[in-house]
Amino acid sequence: MYYVWYKIASILITDYRRRLSTLDEEVALPLRVRLFDCDGLRIMSGFQYPVYMGLSSWALCTRANFAKPILSGKLTP
C-alpha cells in the first residue's frame, strides 16, 4: 500500500506543471509491474489491475488541473 501512496505523491509532484493541451491528448505512465503483483505464471493478477488504472486517473486529473479542487475537497478521482 505504501507503493501506491508513493506513486500518487510522485504523480502529483511531477505532473503538476504539465498540462493537457487538448482533451484528446494521450496520457501515458511509465509503470512496471512489481514481482508480487504477478501470479505463478508471471501474469499480472486481476486484483492489482485496478490499482494501476487508478494511478492513471490521478495522472489525468493532475494534468487536467483538477488536483487542487480534488485535494482541497478531500475527494478522489
JSON list of C-alpha atoms in Angstrom, two decimals:
[
{"chain": "A", "resi": 1, "resn": "MET", "atom": "CA", "xyz": [0.00, 0.00, 0.00]},
{"chain": "A", "resi": 2, "resn": "TYR", "atom": "CA", "xyz": [2.92, 2.32, 0.62]},
{"chain": "A", "resi": 3, "resn": "TYR", "atom": "CA", "xyz": [3.93, 1.92, -3.02]},
{"chain": "A", "resi": 4, "resn": "VAL", "atom": "CA", "xyz": [0.55, 3.23, -4.19]},
{"chain": "A", "resi": 5, "resn": "TRP", "atom": "CA", "xyz": [0.74, 6.32, -1.96]},
{"chain": "A", "resi": 6, "resn": "TYR", "atom": "CA", "xyz": [4.32, 6.89, -3.08]},
{"chain": "A", "resi": 7, "resn": "LYS", "atom": "CA", "xyz": [3.30, 6.73, -6.76]},
{"chain": "A", "resi": 8, "resn": "ILE", "atom": "CA", "xyz": [0.33, 9.07, -6.19]},
{"chain": "A", "resi": 9, "resn": "ALA", "atom": "CA", "xyz": [2.60, 11.61, -4.49]},
{"chain": "A", "resi": 10, "resn": "SER", "atom": "CA", "xyz": [5.17, 11.34, -7.27]},
{"chain": "A", "resi": 11, "resn": "ILE", "atom": "CA", "xyz": [2.46, 11.80, -9.92]},
{"chain": "A", "resi": 12, "resn": "LEU", "atom": "CA", "xyz": [1.13, 14.89, -8.14]},
{"chain": "A", "resi": 13, "resn": "ILE", "atom": "CA", "xyz": [4.62, 16.38, -7.93]},
{"chain": "A", "resi": 14, "resn": "THR", "atom": "CA", "xyz": [5.89, 15.54, -11.41]},
{"chain": "A", "resi": 15, "resn": "ASP", "atom": "CA", "xyz": [2.70, 16.18, -13.41]},
{"chain": "A", "resi": 16, "resn": "TYR", "atom": "CA", "xyz": [1.75, 19.42, -11.66]},
{"chain": "A", "resi": 17, "resn": "ARG", "atom": "CA", "xyz": [3.50, 21.58, -14.27]},
{"chain": "A", "resi": 18, "resn": "ARG", "atom": "CA", "xyz": [2.47, 19.51, -17.31]},
{"chain": "A", "resi": 19, "resn": "ARG", "atom": "CA", "xyz": [-0.96, 20.40, -18.62]},
{"chain": "A", "resi": 20, "resn": "LEU", "atom": "CA", "xyz": [-3.18, 18.83, -21.23]},
{"chain": "A", "resi": 21, "resn": "SER", "atom": "CA", "xyz": [-3.15, 20.78, -24.49]},
{"chain": "A", "resi": 22, "resn": "THR", "atom": "CA", "xyz": [-6.36, 19.14, -25.73]},
{"chain": "A", "resi": 23, "resn": "LEU", "atom": "CA", "xyz": [-8.91, 16.81, -24.22]},
{"chain": "A", "resi": 24, "resn": "ASP", "atom": "CA", "xyz": [-7.93, 14.12, -26.74]},
{"chain": "A", "resi": 25, "resn": "GLU", "atom": "CA", "xyz": [-4.28, 14.05, -25.64]},
{"chain": "A", "resi": 26, "resn": "GLU", "atom": "CA", "xyz": [-2.93, 10.66, -24.62]},
{"chain": "A", "resi": 27, "resn": "VAL", "atom": "CA", "xyz": [-1.69, 10.26, -21.05]},
{"chain": "A", "resi": 28, "resn": "ALA", "atom": "CA", "xyz": [0.93, 7.54, -20.63]},
{"chain": "A", "resi": 29, "resn": "LEU", "atom": "CA", "xyz": [2.61, 6.48, -17.39]},
{"chain": "A", "resi": 30, "resn": "PRO", "atom": "CA", "xyz": [5.88, 4.53, -17.35]},
{"chain": "A", "resi": 31, "resn": "LEU", "atom": "CA", "xyz": [4.97, 1.88, -14.78]},
{"chain": "A", "resi": 32, "resn": "ARG", "atom": "CA", "xyz": [6.42, -1.57, -14.20]},
{"chain": "A", "resi": 33, "resn": "VAL", "atom": "CA", "xyz": [4.56, -4.46, -12.69]},
{"chain": "A", "resi": 34, "resn": "ARG", "atom": "CA", "xyz": [6.30, -5.49, -9.49]},
{"chain": "A", "resi": 35, "resn": "LEU", "atom": "CA", "xyz": [7.26, -9.05, -8.58]},
{"chain": "A", "resi": 36, "resn": "PHE", "atom": "CA", "xyz": [4.46, -9.75, -6.09]},
{"chain": "A", "resi": 37, "resn": "ASP", "atom": "CA", "xyz": [1.80, -8.28, -8.38]},
{"chain": "A", "resi": 38, "resn": "CYS", "atom": "CA", "xyz": [2.09, -11.38, -10.57]},
{"chain": "A", "resi": 39, "resn": "ASP", "atom": "CA", "xyz": [0.81, -14.90, -10.05]},
{"chain": "A", "resi": 40, "resn": "GLY", "atom": "CA", "xyz": [2.73, -18.12, -10.66]},
{"chain": "A", "resi": 41, "resn": "LEU", "atom": "CA", "xyz": [2.66, -17.85, -14.46]},
{"chain": "A", "resi": 42, "resn": "ARG", "atom": "CA", "xyz": [4.15, -14.33, -14.38]},
{"chain": "A", "resi": 43, "resn": "ILE", "atom": "CA", "xyz": [0.86, -12.72, -15.41]},
{"chain": "A", "resi": 44, "resn": "MET", "atom": "CA", "xyz": [-0.41, -9.69, -13.55]},
{"chain": "A", "resi": 45, "resn": "SER", "atom": "CA", "xyz": [-3.10, -10.61, -11.04]},
{"chain": "A", "resi": 46, "resn": "GLY", "atom": "CA", "xyz": [-6.60, -9.31, -11.58]},
{"chain": "A", "resi": 47, "resn": "PHE", "atom": "CA", "xyz": [-6.79, -7.59, -8.22]},
{"chain": "A", "resi": 48, "resn": "GLN", "atom": "CA", "xyz": [-3.79, -5.34, -8.98]},
{"chain": "A", "resi": 49, "resn": "TYR", "atom": "CA", "xyz": [-5.01, -4.09, -12.37]},
{"chain": "A", "resi": 50, "resn": "PRO", "atom": "CA", "xyz": [-7.46, -1.52, -10.90]},
{"chain": "A", "resi": 51, "resn": "VAL", "atom": "CA", "xyz": [-4.64, -0.13, -8.74]},
{"chain": "A", "resi": 52, "resn": "TYR", "atom": "CA", "xyz": [-2.59, 0.69, -11.82]},
{"chain": "A", "resi": 53, "resn": "MET", "atom": "CA", "xyz": [-5.63, 2.14, -13.59]},
{"chain": "A", "resi": 54, "resn": "GLY", "atom": "CA", "xyz": [-6.30, 4.31, -10.52]},
{"chain": "A", "resi": 55, "resn": "LEU", "atom": "CA", "xyz": [-2.80, 5.74, -10.85]},
{"chain": "A", "resi": 56, "resn": "SER", "atom": "CA", "xyz": [-3.58, 6.74, -14.42]},
{"chain": "A", "resi": 57, "resn": "SER", "atom": "CA", "xyz": [-6.74, 8.54, -13.28]},
{"chain": "A", "resi": 58, "resn": "TRP", "atom": "CA", "xyz": [-4.63, 10.51, -10.78]},
{"chain": "A", "resi": 59, "resn": "ALA", "atom": "CA", "xyz": [-2.28, 11.49, -13.62]},
{"chain": "A", "resi": 60, "resn": "LEU", "atom": "CA", "xyz": [-5.17, 12.55, -15.84]},
{"chain": "A", "resi": 61, "resn": "CYS", "atom": "CA", "xyz": [-6.77, 14.65, -13.09]},
{"chain": "A", "resi": 62, "resn": "THR", "atom": "CA", "xyz": [-3.46, 16.27, -12.25]},
{"chain": "A", "resi": 63, "resn": "ARG", "atom": "CA", "xyz": [-2.74, 17.20, -15.86]},
{"chain": "A", "resi": 64, "resn": "ALA", "atom": "CA", "xyz": [-6.30, 18.48, -16.37]},
{"chain": "A", "resi": 65, "resn": "ASN", "atom": "CA", "xyz": [-5.78, 20.90, -13.44]},
{"chain": "A", "resi": 66, "resn": "PHE", "atom": "CA", "xyz": [-8.31, 19.16, -11.18]},
{"chain": "A", "resi": 67, "resn": "ALA", "atom": "CA", "xyz": [-5.78, 18.22, -8.49]},
{"chain": "A", "resi": 68, "resn": "LYS", "atom": "CA", "xyz": [-6.19, 21.31, -6.33]},
{"chain": "A", "resi": 69, "resn": "PRO", "atom": "CA", "xyz": [-10.03, 21.17, -6.11]},
{"chain": "A", "resi": 70, "resn": "ILE", "atom": "CA", "xyz": [-9.94, 17.41, -5.56]},
{"chain": "A", "resi": 71, "resn": "LEU", "atom": "CA", "xyz": [-7.41, 17.56, -2.74]},
{"chain": "A", "resi": 72, "resn": "SER", "atom": "CA", "xyz": [-8.97, 20.61, -1.08]},
{"chain": "A", "resi": 73, "resn": "GLY", "atom": "CA", "xyz": [-12.40, 18.93, -1.17]},
{"chain": "A", "resi": 74, "resn": "LYS", "atom": "CA", "xyz": [-10.93, 15.67, 0.21]},
{"chain": "A", "resi": 75, "resn": "LEU", "atom": "CA", "xyz": [-12.20, 13.70, -2.78]},
{"chain": "A", "resi": 76, "resn": "THR", "atom": "CA", "xyz": [-10.59, 11.07, -5.01]},
{"chain": "A", "resi": 77, "resn": "PRO", "atom": "CA", "xyz": [-10.63, 10.86, -8.80]}
]
